[in-house]
Amino acid sequence: MRYVNLIILILVSGLLLAGCATPQVKKETLPGITEKDKKTEEKKDNDGTEVKRYEGILCANASYDNLNNTPPKSNDPTKEPSTDFSKCNKYKPLFQKYMDQENLTGKIDLLMVYALTMQESSCMNADELGDLGRATADGGIMQVDDACLNKKNCDTVDREIEEGIKELKIKYENFSSKKLSHIDKLTLILFSYNRGLKTANDALEKMETENLNIVDAMEQSCRAIYKQEGKGCLYCKYDKGGVDKCNGPGYGIEYYPKIFSYFADACAQANGTVTDLIIERSAANSSTIKIGTPGNKTTTSPTQATPPPLDGSTGGTTDSGQSAQAQSNSAIIGKWSGTFSFTNNCPNPSCKYVGRSNPDPVTVTIKQKDGKLEGTLYSNPKLFDAVSLDKSHPDSDWCPTVRQIGDGESEIYDIAIDGSKLKFYDVADNLWELELKDNKLSGKITGTGEGCVGMLSNDVIFGSAGVLDGKWAGTYTETETVSNGCVNHNKGNLIMVLSMDRDSFTGTVEDTGSAETTNGGEACVDEGSGYHYAGTVSGKLDGNKLTGTMILKDPQVTFTLPFNGMLQDDSIKGTYTGTGTYDGGSSTYDGSFSLNR
């Protein structure tokens, strides 16, 4: 299977991945593609060292001003002469404006967008392409088919870039939530920009249903669509020059390698470093972080001699033969939100970023599904305020934009719970080590990557977050014992609308049902099908355990019903025992309820 074990050479800052046997492939290709179901690319060096590769495609410490200098001439005669990224960089304010507008900043590196633009047009706008006689000149600097080429709606380079970034966002949103490694997501995003969303979605389906590696899946899906021949075809197999649109230079499966190559060039011209956080782990549990070749992401704690299974479970058994996963503290399962301050992981950080509260800037969700742990991290970098630590630059305006933490929701990896302790890695290879104390998760974050792109924090504090927020509806049954000796069996519908603040919740409750008298005499009254009460509910959530009180009223009666419940995924099941008081008497209640979100 082609490219399955592809390893890339990144000739950036003279950094090579030492000791790796590398296949003879295009040296500009960045990065390698591994099989979809293989979460890490592993190899054994001659000394038995296990090597794991992580992606994190970012040009760290890039100086965009350097892009305005004339790029050095290449000694490689096959090198294209058009990699002058000053032509892209002169439009940097426009690219950045629309990246911010479409919420792509921090999700796709700006230099990767430059690389895509270089591949599409050599960073020339529609007028410049028209002067060269290019047939698709109206597609503009980012070669957008619909809005620009077909509808002729891009009459300025500003509009060309706006429409191009909008198109890129459509591709990004299509794949960003898929359960793929980040490199596979980026590859499919770029593939869809070249061959369309349908082709890329078909490739993803082949990966999932036929267990194909990503390159074979992309080529097969492309061949199934781009197969027409002859004049006037819509999905032509070849372009006008006879180049195959599925595997010809710059087409299909050869599109993303060109962009990765340009990205490496742009990063080198910007005096940056392509970071992908390679970690080598030996049998002696040593960890060495290097810059080198990315692969699919699944990180493990550097102190673990045996990495956990790639399916997300902690693995291992106890002396009793039970899964170690079953020993985990169920109180950690749930949603947690909080704030903290952090610096980057440079030796002498010059800026500190202080998280606000209300709302909390970060939420972590831990779930247990089929005996395995999985989770997500949601972050909003706009809720962190920069503080300068450099006395010569007291104004924080110069501090770099927060890039050490993601924007939006992303998966977390290698989640491990040991008693009251929680560990996991985020997508930027920051190690989170937290402990549950007094219904709070607190601890530290340690960046494991080079290039000052990691985080360092020792003041993380999370409380239970809004996992209960929303409407819960279901049924209840109860036994009512009246002070006059009557016994009623009641049943009906129960609705709660809840809102959380840290580990506390409040809300409203409605009870509609009917009663059937099963014991009593003439003093007992069968309520039949006629009662409806409303009131309030409040309580606390400790892990997945709820304790609270429902208070329901009408002008004649007040019910006070303390309850205990258990949250499991999107359901709450609980029991209650309480009283109802009214003129002339009272009742006691024993009941249970089952609600779904």
Coordinates of C-alpha atoms in Angstrom, one line a residue:
M1 CA 0.0 0.0 0.0
R2 CA 1.6 3.2 -1.2
Y3 CA 2.8 5.7 1.3
V4 CA 1.6 3.7 4.2
N5 CA 5.0 3.7 5.9
L6 CA 6.1 7.0 4.3
I7 CA 8.5 8.9 6.5
I8 CA 9.4 12.5 5.6
L9 CA 12.6 14.4 5.6
I10 CA 12.2 17.9 6.8
L11 CA 15.3 19.8 6.0
V12 CA 14.6 22.7 8.3
S13 CA 17.3 24.3 10.4
G14 CA 19.5 21.3 9.6
L15 CA 17.3 19.0 11.7
L16 CA 17.1 15.4 10.7
L17 CA 15.6 12.5 12.5
A18 CA 18.7 10.6 13.5
G19 CA 18.8 6.8 13.3
C20 CA 15.7 6.3 11.2
A21 CA 15.8 4.2 8.1
T22 CA 14.0 6.4 5.6
P23 CA 12.6 5.2 2.3
Q24 CA 13.7 7.0 -0.8
V25 CA 10.8 9.4 -1.3
K26 CA 10.5 13.0 -2.4
K27 CA 12.5 14.9 0.2
E28 CA 10.1 17.8 0.3
T29 CA 7.1 15.6 1.2
L30 CA 5.7 16.6 4.6
P31 CA 4.4 14.6 6.4
G32 CA 4.1 10.8 6.1
I33 CA 0.8 9.1 6.0
T34 CA 0.1 6.0 8.1
E35 CA -2.7 3.6 8.1
K36 CA -6.0 5.1 9.4
D37 CA -6.3 2.4 12.1
K38 CA -2.7 2.8 13.3
K39 CA -2.7 5.5 15.9
T40 CA 1.0 5.8 16.1
E41 CA 3.8 5.1 13.7
E42 CA 6.3 2.9 15.5
K43 CA 9.7 1.5 14.7
K44 CA 12.5 -0.1 16.6
D45 CA 16.0 1.3 16.2
N46 CA 18.9 -1.1 16.3
D47 CA 19.3 -0.5 20.1
G48 CA 15.7 -1.5 20.7
T49 CA 14.5 2.1 21.3
E50 CA 10.8 2.5 20.5
V51 CA 10.1 5.6 18.4
K52 CA 6.7 7.3 18.3
R53 CA 5.9 10.2 16.0
Y54 CA 3.4 12.9 16.7
E55 CA 2.0 15.5 14.3
G56 CA 1.4 19.1 15.2
I57 CA 2.0 20.9 12.0
L58 CA 3.1 24.3 13.1
C59 CA 5.9 26.7 12.1
A60 CA 7.1 27.8 15.5
N61 CA 8.8 31.1 16.0
A62 CA 8.2 32.2 12.4
S63 CA 9.3 35.7 11.5
Y64 CA 7.0 36.9 8.7
D65 CA 9.3 39.8 8.0
N66 CA 11.9 37.4 6.7
L67 CA 9.5 36.3 4.0
N68 CA 10.0 39.7 2.4
N69 CA 13.6 38.9 1.7
T70 CA 14.6 37.2 -1.6
P71 CA 14.7 33.5 -1.0
P72 CA 18.0 31.7 -1.4
K73 CA 18.5 29.9 -4.7
S74 CA 18.2 26.1 -4.4
N75 CA 20.9 23.7 -5.5
D76 CA 18.2 21.3 -6.5
P77 CA 17.6 21.6 -10.2
T78 CA 14.1 20.2 -9.8
K79 CA 13.1 22.9 -7.4
E80 CA 10.5 25.2 -8.8
P81 CA 11.6 28.9 -9.0
S82 CA 8.2 30.2 -7.8
T83 CA 8.6 29.8 -4.0
D84 CA 9.0 33.5 -3.3
F85 CA 6.6 33.8 -0.4
S86 CA 7.0 37.6 -0.3
K87 CA 4.3 37.5 -3.0
C88 CA 1.9 35.9 -0.4
N89 CA 3.2 37.9 2.5
K90 CA 2.3 41.2 1.0
Y91 CA -1.4 40.1 1.5
K92 CA -0.8 39.0 5.1
P93 CA -3.3 41.5 6.6
L94 CA -6.0 40.2 4.3
F95 CA -5.2 36.5 4.9
Q96 CA -5.1 37.2 8.7
K97 CA -8.3 39.3 8.6
Y98 CA -10.3 36.5 6.9
M99 CA -8.7 33.7 8.9
D100 CA -9.9 35.6 12.1
Q101 CA -13.3 36.2 10.6
E102 CA -13.8 32.6 9.7
N103 CA -12.4 31.4 13.0
L104 CA -9.5 29.5 11.4
T105 CA -6.7 31.3 13.2
G106 CA -4.9 28.8 15.4
K107 CA -6.5 25.8 13.6
I108 CA -4.6 26.0 10.3
D109 CA -1.2 27.6 10.3
L110 CA -1.1 30.8 8.2
L111 CA 2.0 29.5 6.4
M112 CA 0.0 26.4 5.4
V113 CA -2.5 28.8 3.8
Y114 CA 0.4 30.6 2.0
A115 CA 1.5 27.1 0.8
L116 CA -1.9 26.3 -0.5
T117 CA -2.0 29.7 -2.3
M118 CA 1.4 29.1 -3.7
Q119 CA 0.3 25.8 -5.2
E120 CA -2.9 27.3 -6.6
S121 CA -1.6 30.5 -8.2
S122 CA 2.1 31.1 -7.2
C123 CA 0.5 33.8 -5.0
M124 CA -0.6 35.8 -8.0
N125 CA -4.0 37.6 -8.1
A126 CA -6.5 37.4 -11.0
D127 CA -5.1 40.4 -12.9
E128 CA -1.6 38.9 -12.7
L129 CA -2.8 35.5 -13.8
G130 CA -4.7 37.1 -16.6
D131 CA -1.6 38.9 -17.9
L132 CA 0.0 35.5 -18.1
G133 CA -3.0 34.2 -20.1
R134 CA -4.0 31.6 -17.5
A135 CA -7.4 30.2 -18.4
T136 CA -8.6 30.1 -14.8
A137 CA -7.4 33.6 -14.0
D138 CA -10.9 34.6 -12.7
G139 CA -10.5 32.0 -10.0
G140 CA -8.2 34.4 -8.3
I141 CA -5.3 34.0 -6.0
M142 CA -6.8 31.0 -4.2
Q143 CA -8.5 29.6 -7.4
V144 CA -12.1 29.5 -6.1
D145 CA -14.3 27.9 -8.6
D146 CA -17.9 28.8 -7.6
A147 CA -17.8 32.4 -6.3
C148 CA -14.8 33.6 -8.4
L149 CA -14.3 31.5 -11.5
N150 CA -17.9 30.7 -12.3
K151 CA -19.9 33.5 -10.9
K152 CA -17.3 36.2 -11.5
N153 CA -17.9 37.7 -8.1
C154 CA -14.3 38.4 -7.1
D155 CA -13.3 41.7 -8.6
T156 CA -10.6 42.5 -6.0
V157 CA -7.8 40.5 -4.4
D158 CA -9.5 41.2 -1.1
R159 CA -12.6 39.4 -2.3
E160 CA -10.5 36.6 -3.8
I161 CA -8.9 35.9 -0.4
E162 CA -12.2 36.2 1.4
E163 CA -13.9 33.6 -0.8
G164 CA -10.8 31.4 -0.7
I165 CA -10.7 31.3 3.1
K166 CA -14.5 30.7 3.2
E167 CA -14.0 27.7 0.9
L168 CA -11.2 26.5 3.2
K169 CA -13.4 26.8 6.2
I170 CA -16.1 24.7 4.6
K171 CA -13.5 21.9 4.1
Y172 CA -12.1 22.3 7.6
E173 CA -15.5 22.1 9.3
N174 CA -16.4 19.0 7.3
F175 CA -13.4 17.0 8.7
S176 CA -12.5 18.8 12.0
S177 CA -14.9 16.7 14.1
K178 CA -14.0 13.4 12.5
K179 CA -12.2 10.8 14.6
L180 CA -9.0 11.0 12.7
S181 CA -5.5 12.0 13.5
H182 CA -4.8 15.7 12.8
I183 CA -2.5 14.9 9.9
D184 CA -5.2 12.8 8.3
K185 CA -7.8 15.6 8.8
L186 CA -5.4 18.1 7.2
T187 CA -4.7 15.8 4.3
L188 CA -8.4 15.3 3.6
I189 CA -9.1 19.1 4.0
L190 CA -6.4 19.8 1.3
F191 CA -7.6 16.9 -0.9
S192 CA -11.1 18.2 -0.8
Y193 CA -9.9 21.7 -1.7
N194 CA -8.4 20.1 -4.9
R195 CA -10.9 17.4 -5.8
G196 CA -14.1 18.4 -3.9
L197 CA -15.9 17.4 -0.8
K198 CA -17.7 14.5 -2.3
T199 CA -14.5 12.9 -3.4
A200 CA -12.9 13.4 0.0
N201 CA -15.9 12.2 1.9
D202 CA -16.0 9.1 -0.3
A203 CA -12.3 8.6 0.6
L204 CA -13.1 8.8 4.3
E205 CA -15.9 6.3 3.9
K206 CA -13.5 3.9 2.2
M207 CA -11.1 4.3 5.1
E208 CA -13.8 3.4 7.6
T209 CA -15.6 0.6 5.8
E210 CA -12.8 -0.9 3.7
N211 CA -9.9 -0.3 6.1
L212 CA -7.9 1.4 3.3
N213 CA -5.0 3.6 4.1
I214 CA -5.7 7.2 3.3
V215 CA -3.7 7.5 0.1
D216 CA -5.3 4.4 -1.5
A217 CA -8.7 5.6 -0.3
M218 CA -8.2 9.1 -1.9
E219 CA -7.0 7.7 -5.2
Q220 CA -9.9 5.2 -5.5
S221 CA -12.5 7.7 -4.6
C222 CA -11.0 10.1 -7.2
R223 CA -10.9 7.5 -9.9
A224 CA -14.6 6.7 -9.3
I225 CA -15.5 10.3 -10.1
Y226 CA -12.9 11.7 -12.4
K227 CA -13.1 9.1 -15.1
Q228 CA -14.7 10.9 -18.1
E229 CA -12.7 11.3 -21.3
G230 CA -13.3 13.5 -24.4
K231 CA -14.2 17.1 -25.0
G232 CA -16.6 18.9 -22.8
C233 CA -16.5 16.4 -19.9
L234 CA -17.4 17.7 -16.5
Y235 CA -15.3 15.2 -14.4
C236 CA -12.5 14.7 -16.8
K237 CA -9.8 12.1 -16.1
Y238 CA -7.1 14.4 -17.6
D239 CA -6.6 18.1 -17.7
K240 CA -6.1 19.9 -21.0
G241 CA -2.4 19.1 -20.9
G242 CA -3.1 15.4 -20.5
V243 CA -2.2 15.2 -16.8
D244 CA -4.0 12.7 -14.7
K245 CA -6.3 14.6 -12.2
C246 CA -6.0 11.9 -9.5
N247 CA -2.3 11.3 -9.3
G248 CA -0.6 13.7 -11.7
P249 CA 1.8 16.4 -10.4
G250 CA -0.2 18.7 -8.2
Y251 CA -3.4 16.8 -8.5
G252 CA -5.3 14.4 -6.2
I253 CA -2.9 12.4 -4.1
E254 CA 0.0 14.5 -5.3
Y255 CA -1.7 17.8 -4.2
Y256 CA -1.1 17.7 -0.4
P257 CA 2.6 16.7 -0.7
K258 CA 3.2 19.8 -2.9
I259 CA 1.5 22.0 -0.2
F260 CA 3.5 20.4 2.6
S261 CA 6.7 21.0 0.6
Y262 CA 5.8 24.6 0.1
F263 CA 5.0 24.8 3.8
A264 CA 8.4 23.6 4.8
D265 CA 10.0 26.1 2.4
A266 CA 7.9 29.0 3.8
C267 CA 8.8 28.0 7.3
A268 CA 12.5 27.9 6.4
Q269 CA 12.3 31.3 4.8
A270 CA 10.7 32.6 7.9
N271 CA 13.5 31.2 10.1
G272 CA 10.9 29.1 11.9
T273 CA 10.9 25.5 12.9
V274 CA 8.4 22.9 11.7
T275 CA 7.3 21.2 14.9
D276 CA 5.7 17.9 15.3
L277 CA 6.8 16.7 18.7
I278 CA 8.5 13.4 18.1
I279 CA 9.0 11.4 21.3
E280 CA 11.4 8.5 21.6
R281 CA 10.9 6.1 24.4
S282 CA 13.4 3.5 25.3
A283 CA 12.9 0.4 27.4
A284 CA 14.4 2.4 30.2
N285 CA 11.5 4.8 30.2
S286 CA 13.6 7.7 28.9
S287 CA 11.9 10.4 26.8
T288 CA 13.5 12.6 24.3
I289 CA 11.5 15.2 22.4
K290 CA 12.8 16.0 18.9
I291 CA 11.8 18.0 15.9
G292 CA 11.3 15.7 12.9
T293 CA 8.7 13.7 11.1
P294 CA 5.0 13.8 12.0
G295 CA 2.8 10.8 12.2
N296 CA -0.6 9.9 13.7
K297 CA -1.2 11.1 17.2
T298 CA -1.6 9.0 20.3
T299 CA 0.6 10.2 23.2
T300 CA 1.5 8.3 26.3
S301 CA 2.9 9.4 29.6
P302 CA 6.8 9.6 29.4
T303 CA 7.0 7.6 32.6
Q304 CA 5.0 4.6 31.3
A305 CA 7.1 1.6 30.5
T306 CA 4.2 0.0 28.6
P307 CA 2.0 2.4 26.6
P308 CA -1.7 1.9 27.1
P309 CA -3.8 0.3 24.4
L310 CA -4.5 2.5 21.5
D311 CA -8.3 2.2 21.9
G312 CA -8.2 4.6 24.9
S313 CA -8.4 2.1 27.7
T314 CA -5.8 2.1 30.4
G315 CA -5.3 -1.6 30.1
G316 CA -3.7 -3.9 32.6
T317 CA -5.3 -6.1 35.3
T318 CA -5.3 -6.2 39.0
D319 CA -4.4 -9.1 41.2
S320 CA -8.1 -10.1 41.3
G321 CA -8.1 -10.2 37.5
Q322 CA -10.4 -7.3 37.1
S323 CA -9.6 -4.6 34.6
A324 CA -7.6 -1.7 35.9
Q325 CA -10.1 0.5 34.2
A326 CA -12.8 -0.7 36.6
Q327 CA -10.7 0.5 39.5
S328 CA -11.0 4.2 38.3
N329 CA -12.6 6.8 40.4
S330 CA -16.1 7.3 38.8
A331 CA -16.4 10.7 40.5
I332 CA -13.9 12.0 37.8
I333 CA -16.3 11.0 35.0
G334 CA -18.2 14.1 33.9
K335 CA -17.7 17.6 32.7
W336 CA -15.3 20.0 34.5
S337 CA -14.7 23.7 33.8
G338 CA -12.2 26.2 35.3
T339 CA -9.4 28.6 34.7
F340 CA -5.7 29.0 35.3
S341 CA -2.7 31.1 34.3
F342 CA 0.2 29.8 32.2
T343 CA 3.4 30.7 30.4
N344 CA 4.9 29.0 27.4
N345 CA 7.6 26.4 27.9
C346 CA 10.5 28.6 27.0
P347 CA 13.4 28.7 29.5
N348 CA 12.7 32.4 30.3
P349 CA 9.1 33.1 29.3
S350 CA 8.4 36.8 28.6
C351 CA 4.6 36.7 28.8
K352 CA 2.1 35.2 31.1
Y353 CA -1.5 34.4 30.2
V354 CA -4.1 34.7 32.9
G355 CA -7.5 33.0 32.4
R356 CA -10.7 34.9 33.3
S357 CA -13.7 33.3 35.1
N358 CA -17.4 33.5 34.5
P359 CA -17.4 32.1 31.9
D360 CA -14.5 29.7 32.4
P361 CA -12.1 29.6 29.5
V362 CA -11.6 25.8 29.5
T363 CA -13.9 22.8 29.9
V364 CA -12.8 19.2 30.1
T365 CA -15.2 16.3 29.6
I366 CA -14.3 12.8 30.6
K367 CA -16.6 9.9 29.5
Q368 CA -16.5 6.2 30.0
K369 CA -17.9 4.2 27.1
D370 CA -17.8 0.4 26.7
G371 CA -15.3 0.3 29.5
K372 CA -12.9 2.8 27.9
L373 CA -12.1 6.4 28.6
E374 CA -12.5 9.1 26.1
G375 CA -12.8 12.9 26.4
T376 CA -12.6 16.4 24.9
L377 CA -11.2 19.7 25.9
Y378 CA -12.9 23.0 25.0
S379 CA -11.0 26.2 25.2
N380 CA -11.5 29.8 24.4
P381 CA -8.1 31.6 24.0
K382 CA -9.9 35.0 24.0
L383 CA -10.6 34.5 27.7
F384 CA -6.9 34.6 28.6
D385 CA -5.3 38.0 29.2
A386 CA -1.7 38.6 28.4
V387 CA 0.7 40.0 31.1
S388 CA 4.2 41.0 30.2
L389 CA 7.0 39.5 32.3
D390 CA 9.7 41.5 30.5
K391 CA 10.5 44.7 32.4
S392 CA 11.8 46.3 29.3
H393 CA 8.4 45.8 27.6
P394 CA 5.8 46.4 30.4
D395 CA 3.0 46.8 27.8
S396 CA 1.5 43.4 27.1
D397 CA 0.4 44.4 23.6
W398 CA 3.6 43.0 22.2
C399 CA 2.9 39.5 23.7
P400 CA 2.3 36.8 21.0
T401 CA -1.2 35.6 20.4
V402 CA -2.1 32.6 22.5
R403 CA -1.3 29.5 20.5
Q404 CA -0.4 27.1 23.2
I405 CA -4.0 26.2 23.8
G406 CA -6.6 25.4 21.1
D407 CA -9.6 27.3 20.0
G408 CA -12.8 25.3 20.3
E409 CA -13.3 21.6 21.0
S410 CA -10.7 18.9 20.4
E411 CA -10.1 15.4 21.6
I412 CA -7.8 14.5 24.4
Y413 CA -5.6 11.4 24.5
D414 CA -4.2 8.7 26.7
I415 CA -6.6 9.4 29.5
A416 CA -5.7 7.6 32.7
I417 CA -7.5 7.6 36.0
D418 CA -5.7 6.2 39.1
G419 CA -7.8 6.6 42.2
S420 CA -8.3 10.4 42.5
K421 CA -5.7 11.3 39.9
L422 CA -6.4 12.1 36.2
K423 CA -3.8 12.4 33.4
F424 CA -4.2 13.1 29.8
Y425 CA -2.6 14.8 26.8
D426 CA -4.2 17.5 24.7
V427 CA -3.7 17.9 20.9
A428 CA -0.7 20.2 21.5
D429 CA 1.1 17.5 23.5
N430 CA 0.6 19.3 26.8
L431 CA 0.4 16.8 29.7
W432 CA -2.4 17.5 32.2
E433 CA -1.9 16.0 35.7
L434 CA -4.9 16.7 37.9
E435 CA -6.2 15.4 41.2
L436 CA -9.7 15.3 42.7
K437 CA -9.9 17.0 46.1
D438 CA -13.0 18.5 47.8
N439 CA -15.0 18.1 44.5
K440 CA -12.4 20.1 42.6
L441 CA -9.9 18.9 40.0
S442 CA -6.6 20.8 40.5
G443 CA -3.1 20.3 39.3
K444 CA -0.6 21.3 36.6
I445 CA 0.0 21.4 32.9
T446 CA 3.5 20.6 31.4
G447 CA 4.3 21.2 27.8
T448 CA 6.3 18.4 26.2
G449 CA 7.1 20.1 22.9
E450 CA 10.0 22.2 21.8
G451 CA 9.8 25.6 20.2
C452 CA 8.0 27.4 23.0
V453 CA 4.7 26.1 21.8
G454 CA 3.8 24.2 25.0
M455 CA 2.2 25.3 28.2
L456 CA 3.4 25.5 31.8
S457 CA 0.9 26.0 34.6
N458 CA 0.7 25.0 38.3
D459 CA -2.6 26.6 39.2
V460 CA -5.3 24.6 37.3
I461 CA -8.6 24.4 39.2
F462 CA -11.7 22.9 37.7
G463 CA -15.1 22.5 39.2
S464 CA -17.9 20.3 37.9
A465 CA -19.3 22.0 34.8
G466 CA -22.7 22.3 33.2
V467 CA -23.1 18.7 32.4
L468 CA -26.7 18.9 33.7
D469 CA -27.6 22.0 31.8
G470 CA -30.9 21.6 29.8
K471 CA -34.2 19.9 29.9
W472 CA -34.7 16.4 31.4
A473 CA -38.0 14.6 31.0
G474 CA -39.3 11.2 32.0
T475 CA -41.6 9.4 34.4
Y476 CA -42.0 8.7 38.1
T477 CA -43.8 6.3 40.4
E478 CA -44.4 6.8 44.1
T479 CA -46.3 5.5 47.1
E480 CA -48.1 8.2 49.1
T481 CA -49.1 7.5 52.7
V482 CA -51.6 10.0 54.0
S483 CA -51.8 10.9 57.7
N484 CA -55.4 9.6 57.8
G485 CA -54.2 6.1 56.8
C486 CA -55.0 6.2 53.1
V487 CA -52.3 4.8 50.7
N488 CA -52.1 6.0 47.1
H489 CA -50.0 4.8 44.3
N490 CA -49.1 7.7 42.0
K491 CA -47.5 7.8 38.6
G492 CA -47.0 10.4 35.9
N493 CA -44.5 12.6 34.0
L494 CA -41.7 14.6 35.5
I495 CA -39.8 17.4 33.9
M496 CA -36.7 19.2 35.2
V497 CA -35.0 22.2 33.5
L498 CA -31.5 22.5 35.1
S499 CA -28.7 25.0 35.1
M500 CA -25.3 24.5 36.7
D501 CA -22.8 26.8 38.4
R502 CA -19.6 24.8 39.1
D503 CA -20.8 21.8 41.1
S504 CA -24.3 23.2 42.1
F505 CA -27.5 23.1 40.0
T506 CA -30.8 24.9 40.2
G507 CA -33.9 24.8 38.0
T508 CA -37.6 24.2 37.7
V509 CA -39.6 21.0 38.1
E510 CA -43.1 20.0 36.9
D511 CA -45.1 17.0 38.0
T512 CA -48.2 15.8 36.2
G513 CA -49.9 12.5 37.0
S514 CA -52.7 10.4 38.5
A515 CA -53.4 8.6 41.8
E516 CA -55.0 5.3 42.6
T517 CA -56.1 4.6 46.2
T518 CA -55.4 1.1 47.3
N519 CA -56.1 1.3 51.1
G520 CA -58.6 3.3 53.1
G521 CA -62.2 4.0 53.6
E522 CA -64.6 6.8 53.0
A523 CA -62.1 9.3 54.2
C524 CA -59.8 8.5 51.2
V525 CA -60.2 10.4 48.0
D526 CA -59.1 8.9 44.7
E527 CA -57.5 11.8 42.7
G528 CA -58.0 10.0 39.4
S529 CA -56.2 11.8 36.6
G530 CA -56.3 15.3 37.9
Y531 CA -53.2 16.8 39.4
H532 CA -50.3 19.1 38.2
Y533 CA -47.8 20.8 40.4
A534 CA -44.8 23.0 39.6
G535 CA -41.9 24.3 41.6
T536 CA -38.1 24.5 42.0
V537 CA -35.2 22.1 42.2
S538 CA -31.7 22.6 43.5
G539 CA -28.7 20.5 44.6
K540 CA -25.1 19.4 44.0
L541 CA -23.3 17.1 41.6
D542 CA -20.4 15.1 42.9
G543 CA -18.9 13.3 40.0
N544 CA -21.9 11.5 38.6
K545 CA -23.9 11.5 41.9
L546 CA -26.7 14.0 42.5
T547 CA -28.2 15.1 45.8
G548 CA -30.9 17.7 45.9
T549 CA -34.5 18.7 46.8
M550 CA -37.6 19.2 44.8
I551 CA -40.2 21.7 46.2
L552 CA -43.5 21.7 44.4
K553 CA -46.4 24.0 45.4
D554 CA -49.9 25.1 44.7
P555 CA -52.1 27.3 46.9
Q556 CA -53.2 24.4 49.1
V557 CA -50.2 22.1 49.4
T558 CA -46.4 22.2 49.5
F559 CA -44.3 19.1 48.7
T560 CA -40.7 18.9 49.9
L561 CA -38.9 15.9 48.3
P562 CA -35.2 15.3 48.9
F563 CA -33.7 13.0 46.3
N564 CA -30.6 11.1 45.3
G565 CA -29.7 10.4 41.7
M566 CA -27.1 9.0 39.4
L567 CA -26.1 10.6 36.1
Q568 CA -25.2 8.1 33.4
D569 CA -24.5 9.5 29.9
D570 CA -27.8 11.4 29.0
S571 CA -30.0 9.9 31.7
I572 CA -30.7 10.5 35.4
K573 CA -32.2 7.9 37.6
G574 CA -33.0 8.6 41.2
T575 CA -35.1 8.0 44.3
Y576 CA -36.8 10.4 46.8
T577 CA -38.5 10.4 50.2
G578 CA -40.3 13.4 51.4
T579 CA -43.5 15.0 52.7
G580 CA -46.5 17.0 51.6
T581 CA -48.3 19.4 53.9
Y582 CA -51.7 21.0 53.5
D583 CA -54.6 22.2 55.7
G584 CA -55.9 19.4 57.8
G585 CA -53.1 16.9 57.2
S586 CA -49.9 15.6 55.6
S587 CA -48.5 12.8 53.4
T588 CA -45.2 11.0 53.1
Y589 CA -43.8 9.9 49.8
D590 CA -41.4 7.2 48.6
G591 CA -40.7 7.3 44.9
S592 CA -38.3 6.8 42.0
F593 CA -37.8 8.6 38.7
S594 CA -36.1 8.1 35.4
L595 CA -35.2 11.1 33.2
N596 CA -33.6 11.6 29.8
R597 CA -32.0 14.7 28.3

